[in-house]
Structures are given as structure tokens and as C-alpha cells.
PDB file of C-alpha atoms in Angstrom:
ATOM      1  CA  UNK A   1      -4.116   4.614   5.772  1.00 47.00           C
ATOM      2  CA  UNK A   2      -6.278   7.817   5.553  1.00 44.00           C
ATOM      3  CA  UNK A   3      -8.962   7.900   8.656  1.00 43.00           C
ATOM      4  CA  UNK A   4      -8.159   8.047  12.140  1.00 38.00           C
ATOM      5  CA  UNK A   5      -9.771   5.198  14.111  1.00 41.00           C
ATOM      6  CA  UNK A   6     -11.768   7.259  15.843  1.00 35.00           C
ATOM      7  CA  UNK A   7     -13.644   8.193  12.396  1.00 36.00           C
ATOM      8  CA  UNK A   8     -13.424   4.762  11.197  1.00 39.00           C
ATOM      9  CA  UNK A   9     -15.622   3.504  13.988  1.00 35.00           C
ATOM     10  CA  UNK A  10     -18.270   5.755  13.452  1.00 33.00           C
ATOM     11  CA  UNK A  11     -19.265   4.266   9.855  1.00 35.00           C
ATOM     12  CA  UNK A  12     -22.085   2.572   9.299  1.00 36.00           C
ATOM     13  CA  UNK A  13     -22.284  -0.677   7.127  1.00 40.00           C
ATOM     14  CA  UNK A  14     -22.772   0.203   3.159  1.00 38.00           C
ATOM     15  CA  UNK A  15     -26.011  -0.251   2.254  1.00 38.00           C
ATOM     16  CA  UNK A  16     -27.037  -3.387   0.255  1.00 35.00           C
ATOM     17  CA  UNK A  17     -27.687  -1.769  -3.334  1.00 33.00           C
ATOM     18  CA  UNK A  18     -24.280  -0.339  -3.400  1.00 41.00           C
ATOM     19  CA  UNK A  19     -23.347  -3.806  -4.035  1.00 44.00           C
ATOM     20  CA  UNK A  20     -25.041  -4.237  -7.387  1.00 45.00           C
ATOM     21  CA  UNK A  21     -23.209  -1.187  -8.577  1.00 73.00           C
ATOM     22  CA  UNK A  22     -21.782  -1.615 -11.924  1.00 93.00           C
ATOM     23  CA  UNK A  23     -17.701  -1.879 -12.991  1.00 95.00           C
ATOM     24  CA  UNK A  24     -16.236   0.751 -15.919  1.00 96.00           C
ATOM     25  CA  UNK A  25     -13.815  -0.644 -17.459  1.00 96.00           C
ATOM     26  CA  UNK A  26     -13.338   1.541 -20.683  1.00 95.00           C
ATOM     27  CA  UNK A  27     -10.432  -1.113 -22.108  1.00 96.00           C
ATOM     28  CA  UNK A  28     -11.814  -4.557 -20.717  1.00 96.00           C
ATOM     29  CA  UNK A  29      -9.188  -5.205 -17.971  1.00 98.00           C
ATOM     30  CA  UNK A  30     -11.693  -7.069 -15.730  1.00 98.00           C
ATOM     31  CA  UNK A  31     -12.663 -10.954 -16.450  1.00 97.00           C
ATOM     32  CA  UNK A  32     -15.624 -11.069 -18.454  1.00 95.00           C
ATOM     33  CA  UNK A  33     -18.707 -11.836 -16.065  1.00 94.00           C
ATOM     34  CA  UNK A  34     -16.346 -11.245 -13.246  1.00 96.00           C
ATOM     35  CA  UNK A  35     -18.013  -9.874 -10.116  1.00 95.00           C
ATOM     36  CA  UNK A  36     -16.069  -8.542  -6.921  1.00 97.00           C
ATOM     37  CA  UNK A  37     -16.698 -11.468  -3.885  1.00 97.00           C
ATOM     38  CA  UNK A  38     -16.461 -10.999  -0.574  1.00 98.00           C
ATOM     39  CA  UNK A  39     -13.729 -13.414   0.853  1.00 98.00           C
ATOM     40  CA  UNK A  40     -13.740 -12.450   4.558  1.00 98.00           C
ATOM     41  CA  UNK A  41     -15.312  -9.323   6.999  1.00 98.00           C
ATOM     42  CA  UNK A  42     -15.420  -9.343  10.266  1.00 98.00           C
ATOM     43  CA  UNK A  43     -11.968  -7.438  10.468  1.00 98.00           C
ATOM     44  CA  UNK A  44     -11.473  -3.821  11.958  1.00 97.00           C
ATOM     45  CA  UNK A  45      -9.662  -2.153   9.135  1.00 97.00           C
ATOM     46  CA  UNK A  46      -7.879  -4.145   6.328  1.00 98.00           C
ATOM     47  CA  UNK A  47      -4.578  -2.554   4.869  1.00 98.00           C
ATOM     48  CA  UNK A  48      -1.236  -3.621   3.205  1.00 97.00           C
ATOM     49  CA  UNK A  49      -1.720  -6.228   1.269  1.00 98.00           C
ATOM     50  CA  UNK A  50       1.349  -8.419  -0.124  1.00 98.00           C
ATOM     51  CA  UNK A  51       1.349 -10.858  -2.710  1.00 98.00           C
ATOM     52  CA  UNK A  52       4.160 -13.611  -1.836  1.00 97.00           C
ATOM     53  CA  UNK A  53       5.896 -15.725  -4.640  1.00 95.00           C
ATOM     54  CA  UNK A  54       3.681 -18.660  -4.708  1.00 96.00           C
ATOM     55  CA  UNK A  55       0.460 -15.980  -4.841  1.00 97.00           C
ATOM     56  CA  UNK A  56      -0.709 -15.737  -1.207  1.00 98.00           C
ATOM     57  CA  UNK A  57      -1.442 -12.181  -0.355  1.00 98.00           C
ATOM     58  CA  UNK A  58      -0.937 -11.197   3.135  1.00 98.00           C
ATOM     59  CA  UNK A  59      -2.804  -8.003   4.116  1.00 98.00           C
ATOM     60  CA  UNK A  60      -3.247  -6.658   8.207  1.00 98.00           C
ATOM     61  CA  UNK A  61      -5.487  -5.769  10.338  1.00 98.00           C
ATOM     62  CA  UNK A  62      -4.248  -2.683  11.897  1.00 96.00           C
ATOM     63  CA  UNK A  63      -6.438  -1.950  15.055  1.00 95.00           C
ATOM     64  CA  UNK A  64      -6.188  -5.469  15.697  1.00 97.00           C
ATOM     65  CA  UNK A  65      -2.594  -5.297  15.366  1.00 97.00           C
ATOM     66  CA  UNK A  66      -1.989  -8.540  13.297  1.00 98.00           C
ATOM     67  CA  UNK A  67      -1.081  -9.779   9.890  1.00 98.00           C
ATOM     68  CA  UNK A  68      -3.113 -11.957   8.310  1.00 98.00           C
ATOM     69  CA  UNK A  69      -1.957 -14.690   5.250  1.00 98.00           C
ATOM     70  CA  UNK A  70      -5.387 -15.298   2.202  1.00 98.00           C
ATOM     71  CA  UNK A  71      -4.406 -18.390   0.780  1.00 98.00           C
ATOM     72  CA  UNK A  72      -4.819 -18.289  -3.231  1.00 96.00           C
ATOM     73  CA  UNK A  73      -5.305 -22.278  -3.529  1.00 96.00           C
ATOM     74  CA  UNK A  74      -8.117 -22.974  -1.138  1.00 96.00           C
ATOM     75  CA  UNK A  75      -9.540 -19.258  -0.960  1.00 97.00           C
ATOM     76  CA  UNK A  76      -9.283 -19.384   3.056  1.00 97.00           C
ATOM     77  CA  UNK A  77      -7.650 -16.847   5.812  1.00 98.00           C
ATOM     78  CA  UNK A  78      -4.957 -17.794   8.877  1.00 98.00           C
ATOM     79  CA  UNK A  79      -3.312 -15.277  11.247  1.00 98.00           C
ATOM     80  CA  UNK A  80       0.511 -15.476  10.053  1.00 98.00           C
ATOM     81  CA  UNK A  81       1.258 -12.984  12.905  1.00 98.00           C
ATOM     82  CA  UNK A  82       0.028 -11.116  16.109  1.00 98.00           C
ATOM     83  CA  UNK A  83       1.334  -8.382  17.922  1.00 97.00           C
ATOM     84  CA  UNK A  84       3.089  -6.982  14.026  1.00 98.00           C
ATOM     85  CA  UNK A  85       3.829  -3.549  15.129  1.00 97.00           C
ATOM     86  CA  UNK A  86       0.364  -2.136  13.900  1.00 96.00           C
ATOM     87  CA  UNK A  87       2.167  -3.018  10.867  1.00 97.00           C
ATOM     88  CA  UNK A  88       0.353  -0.743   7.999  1.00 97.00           C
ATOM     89  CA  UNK A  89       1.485  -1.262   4.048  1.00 98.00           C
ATOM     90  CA  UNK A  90       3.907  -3.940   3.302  1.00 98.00           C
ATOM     91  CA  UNK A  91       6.017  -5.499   0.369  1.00 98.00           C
ATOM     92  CA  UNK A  92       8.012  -8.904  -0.129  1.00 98.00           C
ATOM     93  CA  UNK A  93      11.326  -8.480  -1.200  1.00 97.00           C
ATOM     94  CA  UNK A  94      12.339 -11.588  -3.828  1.00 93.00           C
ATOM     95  CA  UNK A  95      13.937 -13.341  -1.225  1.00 94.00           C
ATOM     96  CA  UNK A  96      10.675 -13.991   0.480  1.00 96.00           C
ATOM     97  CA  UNK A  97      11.199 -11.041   2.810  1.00 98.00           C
ATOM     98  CA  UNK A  98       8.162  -9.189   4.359  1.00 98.00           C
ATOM     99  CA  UNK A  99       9.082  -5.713   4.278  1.00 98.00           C
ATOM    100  CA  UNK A 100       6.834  -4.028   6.567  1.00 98.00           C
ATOM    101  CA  UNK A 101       5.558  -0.050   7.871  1.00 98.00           C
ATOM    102  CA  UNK A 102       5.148  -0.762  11.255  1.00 97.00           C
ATOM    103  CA  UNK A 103       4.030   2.701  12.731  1.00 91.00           C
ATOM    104  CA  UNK A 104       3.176   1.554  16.660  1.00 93.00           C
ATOM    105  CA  UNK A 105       7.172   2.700  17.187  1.00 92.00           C
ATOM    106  CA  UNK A 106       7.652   4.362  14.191  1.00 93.00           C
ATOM    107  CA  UNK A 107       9.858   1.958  12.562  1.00 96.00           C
ATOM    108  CA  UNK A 108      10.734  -0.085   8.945  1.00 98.00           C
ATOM    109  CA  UNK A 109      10.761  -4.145  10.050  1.00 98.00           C
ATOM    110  CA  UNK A 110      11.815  -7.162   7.712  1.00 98.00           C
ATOM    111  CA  UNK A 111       9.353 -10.313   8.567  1.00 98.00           C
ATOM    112  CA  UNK A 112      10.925 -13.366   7.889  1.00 98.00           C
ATOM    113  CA  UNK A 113       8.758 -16.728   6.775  1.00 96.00           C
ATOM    114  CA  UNK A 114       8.147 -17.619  10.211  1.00 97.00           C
ATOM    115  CA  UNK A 115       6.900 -14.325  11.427  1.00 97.00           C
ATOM    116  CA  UNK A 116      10.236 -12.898  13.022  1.00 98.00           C
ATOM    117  CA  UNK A 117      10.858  -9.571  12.454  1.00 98.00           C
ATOM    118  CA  UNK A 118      14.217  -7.103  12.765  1.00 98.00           C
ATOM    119  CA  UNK A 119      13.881  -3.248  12.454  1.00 98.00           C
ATOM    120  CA  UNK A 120      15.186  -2.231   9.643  1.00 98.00           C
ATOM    121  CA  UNK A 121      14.745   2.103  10.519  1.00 97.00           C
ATOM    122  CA  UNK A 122      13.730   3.148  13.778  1.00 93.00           C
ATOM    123  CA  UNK A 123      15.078   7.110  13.043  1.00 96.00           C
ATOM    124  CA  UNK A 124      16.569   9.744  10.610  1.00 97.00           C
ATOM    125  CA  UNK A 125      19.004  12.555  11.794  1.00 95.00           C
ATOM    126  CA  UNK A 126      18.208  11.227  15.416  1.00 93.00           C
ATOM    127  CA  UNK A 127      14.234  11.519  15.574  1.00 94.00           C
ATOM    128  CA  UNK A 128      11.739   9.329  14.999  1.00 93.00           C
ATOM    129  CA  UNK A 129      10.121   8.775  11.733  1.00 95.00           C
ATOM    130  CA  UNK A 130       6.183  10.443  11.698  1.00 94.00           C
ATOM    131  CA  UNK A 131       4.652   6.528  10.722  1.00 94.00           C
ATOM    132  CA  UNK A 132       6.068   5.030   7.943  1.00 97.00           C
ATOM    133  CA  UNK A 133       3.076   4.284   5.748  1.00 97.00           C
ATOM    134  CA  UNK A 134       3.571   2.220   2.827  1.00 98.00           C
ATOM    135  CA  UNK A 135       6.435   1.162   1.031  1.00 98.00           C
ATOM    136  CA  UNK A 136       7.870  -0.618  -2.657  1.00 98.00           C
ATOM    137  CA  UNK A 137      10.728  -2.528  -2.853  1.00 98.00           C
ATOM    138  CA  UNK A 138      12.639  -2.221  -6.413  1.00 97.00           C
ATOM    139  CA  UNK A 139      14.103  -4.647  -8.453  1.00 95.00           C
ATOM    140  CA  UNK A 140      17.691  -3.694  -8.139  1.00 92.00           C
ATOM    141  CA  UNK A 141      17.327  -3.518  -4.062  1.00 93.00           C
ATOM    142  CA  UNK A 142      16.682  -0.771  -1.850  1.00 97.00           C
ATOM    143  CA  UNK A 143      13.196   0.014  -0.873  1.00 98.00           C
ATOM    144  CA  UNK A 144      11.392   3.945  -0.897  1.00 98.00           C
ATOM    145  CA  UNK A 145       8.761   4.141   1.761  1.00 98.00           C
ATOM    146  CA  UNK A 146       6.661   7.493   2.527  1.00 98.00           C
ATOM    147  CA  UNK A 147       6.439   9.252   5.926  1.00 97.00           C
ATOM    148  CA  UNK A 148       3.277  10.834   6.564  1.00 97.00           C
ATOM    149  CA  UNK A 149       1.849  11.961   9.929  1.00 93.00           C
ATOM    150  CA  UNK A 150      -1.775   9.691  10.775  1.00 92.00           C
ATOM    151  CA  UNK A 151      -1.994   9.696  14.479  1.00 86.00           C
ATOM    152  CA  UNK A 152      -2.916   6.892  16.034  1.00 83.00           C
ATOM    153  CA  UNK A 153      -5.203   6.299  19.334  1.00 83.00           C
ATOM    154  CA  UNK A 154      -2.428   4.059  20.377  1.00 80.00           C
ATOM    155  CA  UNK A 155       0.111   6.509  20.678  1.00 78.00           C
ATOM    156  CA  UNK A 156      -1.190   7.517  23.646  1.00 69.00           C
ATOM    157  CA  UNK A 157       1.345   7.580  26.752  1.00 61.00           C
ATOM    158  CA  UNK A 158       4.135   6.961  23.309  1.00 56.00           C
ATOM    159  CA  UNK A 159       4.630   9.958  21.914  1.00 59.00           C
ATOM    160  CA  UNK A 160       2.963  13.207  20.618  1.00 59.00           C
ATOM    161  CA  UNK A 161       0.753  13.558  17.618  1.00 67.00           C
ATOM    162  CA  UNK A 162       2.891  16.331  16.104  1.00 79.00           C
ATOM    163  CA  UNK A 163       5.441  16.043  13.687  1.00 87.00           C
ATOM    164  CA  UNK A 164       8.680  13.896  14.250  1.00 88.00           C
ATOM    165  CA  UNK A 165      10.732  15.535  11.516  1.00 94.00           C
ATOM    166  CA  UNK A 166      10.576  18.312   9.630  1.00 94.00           C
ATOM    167  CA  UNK A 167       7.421  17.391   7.291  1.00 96.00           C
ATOM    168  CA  UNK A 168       6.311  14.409   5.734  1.00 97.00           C
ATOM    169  CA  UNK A 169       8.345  12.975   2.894  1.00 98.00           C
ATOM    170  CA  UNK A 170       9.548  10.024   0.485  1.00 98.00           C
ATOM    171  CA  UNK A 171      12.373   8.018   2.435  1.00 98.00           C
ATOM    172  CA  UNK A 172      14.948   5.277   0.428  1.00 98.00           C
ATOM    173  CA  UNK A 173      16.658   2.617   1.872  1.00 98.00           C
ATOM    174  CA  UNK A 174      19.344   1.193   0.398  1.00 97.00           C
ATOM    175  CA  UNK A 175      19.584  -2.684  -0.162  1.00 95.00           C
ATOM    176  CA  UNK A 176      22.419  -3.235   2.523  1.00 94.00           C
ATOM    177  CA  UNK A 177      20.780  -0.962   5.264  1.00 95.00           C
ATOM    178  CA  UNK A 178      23.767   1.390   5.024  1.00 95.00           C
ATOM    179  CA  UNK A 179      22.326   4.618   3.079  1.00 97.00           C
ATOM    180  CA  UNK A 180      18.847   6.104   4.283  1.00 98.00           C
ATOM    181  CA  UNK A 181      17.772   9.354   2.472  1.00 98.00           C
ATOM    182  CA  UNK A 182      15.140  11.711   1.428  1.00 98.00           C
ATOM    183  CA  UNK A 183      14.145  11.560  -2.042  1.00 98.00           C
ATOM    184  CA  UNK A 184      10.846  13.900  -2.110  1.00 98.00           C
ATOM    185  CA  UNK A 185      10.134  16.654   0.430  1.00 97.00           C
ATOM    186  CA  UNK A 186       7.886  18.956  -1.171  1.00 97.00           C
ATOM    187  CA  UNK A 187       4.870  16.534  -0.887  1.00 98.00           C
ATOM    188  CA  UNK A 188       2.105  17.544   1.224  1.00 97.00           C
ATOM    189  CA  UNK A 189       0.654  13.880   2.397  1.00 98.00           C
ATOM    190  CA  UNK A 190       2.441  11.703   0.637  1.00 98.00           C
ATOM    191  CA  UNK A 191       0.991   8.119   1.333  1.00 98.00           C
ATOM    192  CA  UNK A 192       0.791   5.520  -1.793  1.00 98.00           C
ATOM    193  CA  UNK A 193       3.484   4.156  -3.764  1.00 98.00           C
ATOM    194  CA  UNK A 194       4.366   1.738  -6.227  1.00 98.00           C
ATOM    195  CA  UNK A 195       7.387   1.330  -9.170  1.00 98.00           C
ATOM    196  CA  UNK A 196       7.138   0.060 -12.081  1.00 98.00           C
ATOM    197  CA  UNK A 197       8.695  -4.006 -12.485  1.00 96.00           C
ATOM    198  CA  UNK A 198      11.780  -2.672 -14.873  1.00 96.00           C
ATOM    199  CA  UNK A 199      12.842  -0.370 -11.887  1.00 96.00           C
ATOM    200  CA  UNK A 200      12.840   3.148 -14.048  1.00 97.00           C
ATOM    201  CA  UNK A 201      10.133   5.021 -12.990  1.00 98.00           C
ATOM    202  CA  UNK A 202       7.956   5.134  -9.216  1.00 98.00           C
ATOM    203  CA  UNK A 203       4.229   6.363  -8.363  1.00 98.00           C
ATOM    204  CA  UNK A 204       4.153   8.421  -5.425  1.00 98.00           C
ATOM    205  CA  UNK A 205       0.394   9.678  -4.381  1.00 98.00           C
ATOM    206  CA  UNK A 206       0.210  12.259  -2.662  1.00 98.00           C
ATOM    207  CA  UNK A 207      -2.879  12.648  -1.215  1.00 98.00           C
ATOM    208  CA  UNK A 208      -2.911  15.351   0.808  1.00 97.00           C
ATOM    209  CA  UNK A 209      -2.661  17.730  -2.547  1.00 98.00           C
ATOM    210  CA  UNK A 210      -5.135  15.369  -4.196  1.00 98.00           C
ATOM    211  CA  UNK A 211      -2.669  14.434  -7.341  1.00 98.00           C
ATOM    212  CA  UNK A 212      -0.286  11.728  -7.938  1.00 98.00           C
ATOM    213  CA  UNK A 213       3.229  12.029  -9.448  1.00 98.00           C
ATOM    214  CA  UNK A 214       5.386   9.983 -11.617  1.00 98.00           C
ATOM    215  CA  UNK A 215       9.538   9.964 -11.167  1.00 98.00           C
ATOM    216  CA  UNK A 216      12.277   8.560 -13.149  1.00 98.00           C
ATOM    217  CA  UNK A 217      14.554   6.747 -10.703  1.00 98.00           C
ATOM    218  CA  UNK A 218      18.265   6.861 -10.756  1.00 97.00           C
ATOM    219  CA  UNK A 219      21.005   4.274 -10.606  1.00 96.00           C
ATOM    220  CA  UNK A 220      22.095   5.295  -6.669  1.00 96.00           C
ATOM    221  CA  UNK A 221      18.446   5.755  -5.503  1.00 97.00           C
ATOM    222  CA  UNK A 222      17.671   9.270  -6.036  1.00 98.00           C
ATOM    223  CA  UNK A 223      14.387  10.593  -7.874  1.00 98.00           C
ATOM    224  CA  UNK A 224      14.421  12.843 -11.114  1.00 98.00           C
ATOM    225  CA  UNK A 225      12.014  14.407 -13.165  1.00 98.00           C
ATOM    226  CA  UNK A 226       9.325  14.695 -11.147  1.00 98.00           C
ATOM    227  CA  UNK A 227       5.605  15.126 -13.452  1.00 98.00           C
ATOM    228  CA  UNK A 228       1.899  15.272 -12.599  1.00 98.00           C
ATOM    229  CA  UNK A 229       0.874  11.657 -13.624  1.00 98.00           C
ATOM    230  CA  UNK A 230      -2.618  12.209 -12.076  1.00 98.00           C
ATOM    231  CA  UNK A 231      -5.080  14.995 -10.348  1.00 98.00           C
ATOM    232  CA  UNK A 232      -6.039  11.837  -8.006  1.00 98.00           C
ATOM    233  CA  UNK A 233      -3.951  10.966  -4.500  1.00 98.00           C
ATOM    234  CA  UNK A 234      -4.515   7.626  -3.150  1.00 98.00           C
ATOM    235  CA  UNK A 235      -3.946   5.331  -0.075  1.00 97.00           C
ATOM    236  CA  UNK A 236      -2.486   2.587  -1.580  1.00 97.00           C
ATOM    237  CA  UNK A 237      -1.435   1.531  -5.105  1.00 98.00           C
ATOM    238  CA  UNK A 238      -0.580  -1.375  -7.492  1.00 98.00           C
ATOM    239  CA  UNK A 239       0.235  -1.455 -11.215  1.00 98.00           C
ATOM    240  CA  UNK A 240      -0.293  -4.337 -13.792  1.00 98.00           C
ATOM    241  CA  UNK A 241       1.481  -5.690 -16.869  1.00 97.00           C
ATOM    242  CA  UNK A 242       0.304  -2.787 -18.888  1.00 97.00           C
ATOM    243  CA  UNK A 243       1.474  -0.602 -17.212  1.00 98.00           C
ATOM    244  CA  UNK A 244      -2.139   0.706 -15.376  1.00 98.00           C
ATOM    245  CA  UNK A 245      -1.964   2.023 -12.294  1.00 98.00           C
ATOM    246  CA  UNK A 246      -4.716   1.154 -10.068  1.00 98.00           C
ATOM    247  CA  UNK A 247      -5.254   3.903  -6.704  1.00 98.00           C
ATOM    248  CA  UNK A 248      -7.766   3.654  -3.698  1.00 98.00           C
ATOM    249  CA  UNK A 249     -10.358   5.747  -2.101  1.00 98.00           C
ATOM    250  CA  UNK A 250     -13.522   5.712  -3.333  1.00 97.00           C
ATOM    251  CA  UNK A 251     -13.438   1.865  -4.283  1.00 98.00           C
ATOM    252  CA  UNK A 252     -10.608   1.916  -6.961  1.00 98.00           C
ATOM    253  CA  UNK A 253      -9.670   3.793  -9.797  1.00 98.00           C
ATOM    254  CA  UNK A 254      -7.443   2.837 -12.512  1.00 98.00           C
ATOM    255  CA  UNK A 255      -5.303   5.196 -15.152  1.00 98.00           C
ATOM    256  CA  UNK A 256      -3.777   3.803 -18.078  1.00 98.00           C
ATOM    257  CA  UNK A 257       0.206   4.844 -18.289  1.00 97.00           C
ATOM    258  CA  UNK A 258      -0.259   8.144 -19.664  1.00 97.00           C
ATOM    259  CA  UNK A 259      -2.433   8.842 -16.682  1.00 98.00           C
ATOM    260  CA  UNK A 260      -6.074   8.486 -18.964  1.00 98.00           C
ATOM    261  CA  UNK A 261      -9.052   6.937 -16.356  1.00 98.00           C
ATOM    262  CA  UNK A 262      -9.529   3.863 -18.136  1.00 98.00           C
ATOM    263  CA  UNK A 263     -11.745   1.996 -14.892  1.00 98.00           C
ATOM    264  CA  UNK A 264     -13.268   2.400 -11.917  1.00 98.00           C
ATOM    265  CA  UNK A 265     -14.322  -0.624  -9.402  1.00 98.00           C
ATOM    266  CA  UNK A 266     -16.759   0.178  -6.736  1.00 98.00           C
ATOM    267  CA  UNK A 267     -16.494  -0.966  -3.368  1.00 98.00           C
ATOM    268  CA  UNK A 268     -19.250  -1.536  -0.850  1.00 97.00           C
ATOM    269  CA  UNK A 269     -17.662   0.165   1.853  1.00 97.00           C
ATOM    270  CA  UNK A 270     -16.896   3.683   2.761  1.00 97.00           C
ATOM    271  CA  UNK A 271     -13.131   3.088   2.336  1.00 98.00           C
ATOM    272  CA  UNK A 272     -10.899   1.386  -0.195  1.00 98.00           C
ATOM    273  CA  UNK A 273      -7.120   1.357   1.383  1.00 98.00           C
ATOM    274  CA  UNK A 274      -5.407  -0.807  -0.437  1.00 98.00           C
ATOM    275  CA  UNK A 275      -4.854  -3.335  -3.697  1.00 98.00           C
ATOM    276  CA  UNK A 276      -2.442  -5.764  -5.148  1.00 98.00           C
ATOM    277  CA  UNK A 277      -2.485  -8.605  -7.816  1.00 98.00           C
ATOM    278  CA  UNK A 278      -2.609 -12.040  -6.271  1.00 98.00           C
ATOM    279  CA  UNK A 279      -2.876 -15.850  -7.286  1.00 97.00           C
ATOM    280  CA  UNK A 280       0.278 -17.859  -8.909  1.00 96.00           C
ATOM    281  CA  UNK A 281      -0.960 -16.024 -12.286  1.00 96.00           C
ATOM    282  CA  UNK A 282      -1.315 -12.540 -10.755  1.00 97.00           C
ATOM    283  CA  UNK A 283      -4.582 -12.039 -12.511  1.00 98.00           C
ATOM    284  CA  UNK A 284      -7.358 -11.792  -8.908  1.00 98.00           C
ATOM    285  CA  UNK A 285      -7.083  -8.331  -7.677  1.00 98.00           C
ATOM    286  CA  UNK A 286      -6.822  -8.420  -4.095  1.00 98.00           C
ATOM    287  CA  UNK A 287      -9.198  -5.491  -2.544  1.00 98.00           C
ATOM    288  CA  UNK A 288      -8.841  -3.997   1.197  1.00 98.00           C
ATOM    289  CA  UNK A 289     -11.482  -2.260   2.256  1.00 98.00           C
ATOM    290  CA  UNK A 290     -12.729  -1.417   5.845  1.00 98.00           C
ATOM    291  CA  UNK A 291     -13.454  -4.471   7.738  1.00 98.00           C
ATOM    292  CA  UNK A 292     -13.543  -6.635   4.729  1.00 98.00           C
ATOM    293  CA  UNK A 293     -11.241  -8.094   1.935  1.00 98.00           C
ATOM    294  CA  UNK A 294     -12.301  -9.206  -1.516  1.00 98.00           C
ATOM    295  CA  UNK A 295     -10.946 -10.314  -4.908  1.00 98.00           C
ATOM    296  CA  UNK A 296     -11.950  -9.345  -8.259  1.00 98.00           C
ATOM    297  CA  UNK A 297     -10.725 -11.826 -11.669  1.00 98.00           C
ATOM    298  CA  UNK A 298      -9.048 -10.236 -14.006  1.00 98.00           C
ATOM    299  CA  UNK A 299      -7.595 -10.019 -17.625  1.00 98.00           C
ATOM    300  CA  UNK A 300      -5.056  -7.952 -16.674  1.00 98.00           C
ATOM    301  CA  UNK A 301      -2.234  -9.224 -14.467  1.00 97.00           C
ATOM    302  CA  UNK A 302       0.098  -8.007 -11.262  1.00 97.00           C
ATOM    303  CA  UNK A 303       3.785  -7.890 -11.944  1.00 91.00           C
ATOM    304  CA  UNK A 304       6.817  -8.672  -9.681  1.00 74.00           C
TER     305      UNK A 304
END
């Protein structure tokens, strides 16, 4: 997430026209006729959202410290869990496995199906992680999850706002729990981050420089090849059957595979953190923004 609370509550509600702004879509990956809609405000800042096997995207609430479960059939929103951890971005592994940042004590959890969770990381080399962030879970196994520094009012009385390690990097955690490792450290911010579905190559934004690069992933983990994929960072990201990646900010921006704008969806809100591909099909894009969600149809679809 990119703004301190304390920012976040000095924003004043979009102003109605921004609503009738218009889509570009260069290469017609939007629905024709298809307009964003508003399924639920009311929130105090959305993040993380998770699309689970049967469609259901499950997104939090991070001041209000809870997860929250949009239901793809019937359109309508439960609370799936309180007190999450101030979980931030989150993943589901194919087992049905919420992977999840939860940043109130620095840590990695795994949610199971009826909200239970087990830390997964709680340190490397002995300190504390910074806040883990967001995270992507590959096909093979193994999960890479960033590490930047946001500090939170709620650390108060926890822990200083300064650094935990020695800057803020690209972690990987092996699919047995066993191996935990640094795969990028010469990012500034990094904070977004998706793979692609055949498990070759990952997205990491790094937002603090303002760019976002692409890496070939190896067998045991480790990234290669590092190359400029974008001069855009982004909170969070998602990627679709064509291989389009789609970042957040200023509403959302999408860049064909070779890294070419191709869209750009506006949002009526100051801040766009975070997107993913829900519904059994994959084809609603699932939009968190502020203290609102909303979904936008498709003709493009998410991936597993």
C-alpha cells in the first residue's frame, strides 16, 4: 500500500464528474458497453484482493484490520475474518490456501478456509521483516513476496519506523517453508508483484524508482535477467491471458507484454491499490480503491 493513514484520511471524496471519465483501451480488452460499478464503499482502505477457485475475490480492509470475502454469484460482501493481522496483499495457493502479508507483526501467514491462520515468516537473519507487502505464489510452489518499509500508525508502542533489515527487498519462500532468501536487493521500494501462469518470468514494481522490472525465474527460486519492462511502479498488480499486465495508482494502467500502454481505467478515487481477475470465468476485474471496491467486465481474462 503506498499512503500512510495519516494521509489517507485527509482525502476528500472524488468529485462526481470524475466518474463519467472515459476508458482507453487501445486493443479492446474491456466488455463492450462495460462501465466500472461500484459494488461496496463505506470501507477505510481496500487492498489485497484474492480471487479463490470457485471466483470469489477476497480483498481487506486494512485500518479496519479485517478480510473481507465479494461473492461472484450473488454480487454481495461478508466479513470472512477480523482481527487478520492488518493483513495487506494476499494470494491463494491451489490448495485453497490464503497466503497472506500481514504487516501488524511483520510476518507471512497461511489462512486456511475457515479463517485460521499459521505464520509462515516472522524474521530473516534474526530481525524482523520491514512489512511484508504483497506477495505471488508460483505454480511450481514457493511464493516471492516484497519487503518494503510503510509505517504504520499502529506500530506505535511495537516497534520503530526505521528499517528492520538492511533495505527493502524481494523475499522467496520455498514451498516446504525450509529455504527463505533474497532474490532482489537493489530495488528502491519495491511493492507490486505478479508471475506469469507458466511460472518463467515475475513482475516486480518498484515504485519507489517509478519503473517496473521483468525477471526470468529459475528452477530453485532464484531471479535472472533482470530488464526494464516499464518506466511505471505500481502498488499492486495482476496479469491476464495475454499476457497484459495491469498496475495501480492513478486508477489502472495496463501494458501489453512487451511493456506498450495499451489501456488505462480511471478510478473515482484518489487511490487505486490493487486488482485481480475474478468470477468462475476470470473475465470481471476486481478494482480496490480507497474506501471502495468495484468490478469492471471484461474480454480479457485472469489466469491461475
Amino acid at each position: 500500500m503506498k499512503l500512510k493513514w495519516s494521509l489517507v484520511l485527509l482525502f476528500a471524496a472524488t468529485p462526481s464528474y470524475l466518474l463519467m471519465a472515459q476508458i482507453e483501451d487501445k486493443k479492446k480488452i474491456v466488455e463492450k458497453g462495460a462501465e466500472l460499478t461500484l459494488v461496496q464503499d463505506g470501507f477505510k482502505f481496500t487492498e489485497g484482493p484474492a480471487v479463490s477457485r470457485v471466483g470469489d475475490v477476497y480483498f481487506t480492509d486494512q485500518p479496519n484490520n479485517r478480510i473481507h470475502k465479494w461473492n461472484a454469484i450473488n454480487n454481495e460482501v461478508t466479513v470472512f475474518k477480523e482481527d487478520a493481522g492488518r493483513s495487506n496483499g494476499m494470494f491463494f495457493t491451489l490448495d485453497g490456501t490464503l497466503i497472506s502479508c500481514a504487516d501488524e507483526q511483520n510476518q507471512l501467514w497461511a489462512i486456511d478456509q475457515d479463517g485460521k491462520e499459521e505464520v509462515l515468516v516472522s524474521a530473516f537473519r534474526r530481525k524482523k521483516l520491514n512489512g511484508p507487502n504483497d506477495v505471488w505464489v508460483r505454480p511450481k510452489g514457493g511464493m516471492y513476496f516484497t519487503d518494503p518499509l510503510y509505517p504504520r500508525p499502529y506500530w506505535e508502542g511495537i516497534r520503530s519506523d526505521e528499517l528492520e533489515q538492511d533495505g527493502e527487498h524481494v523475499y522467496f519462500l520455498s514451498e516446504d517453508g525450509a529455504e527463505l532468501f533474497r532474490v532482489a536487493e537493489d530495488l528502491e521500494k519495491p511493492n507490486g508483484i505478479i508471475g506469469t501462469p507458466d511460472g518463467k518470468y515475475l513482475y516486480v514494481a518498484d515504485i519507489g524508482a517509478g519503473k517496473t522490472y521483468k525477471y526470468e525465474i529459475r528452477e530453485d527460486g532464484y531471479l535472472i535477467n533482470k530488464e526494464l519492462f516499464c518506466e511505471m511502479g505500481s502498488d499492486g498488480m495482476t496479469i491476464d491471458n495475454r499476457g497484459n499486465v495491469y498496475l495501480t495508482g492513478d486508477g489502472v494502467t495496463v501494458f501489453n507484454s512487451r511493456g506498450d500502454k495499451i489501456a488505462h481505467i480511471p478510478v473515482p478515487a484518489d487511490w487505486t491499490a490493487n486488482v485481480t481477475f475474478g468470477a468462475l470465468d476470470r473475465k470481471t476485474l476486481f478494482i480496490t480503491a480507497m474506501d471502495a471496491v468495484y468490478t469492471l467486465k471484461m474480454k480479457t481474462r485472469g489466469v491461475w
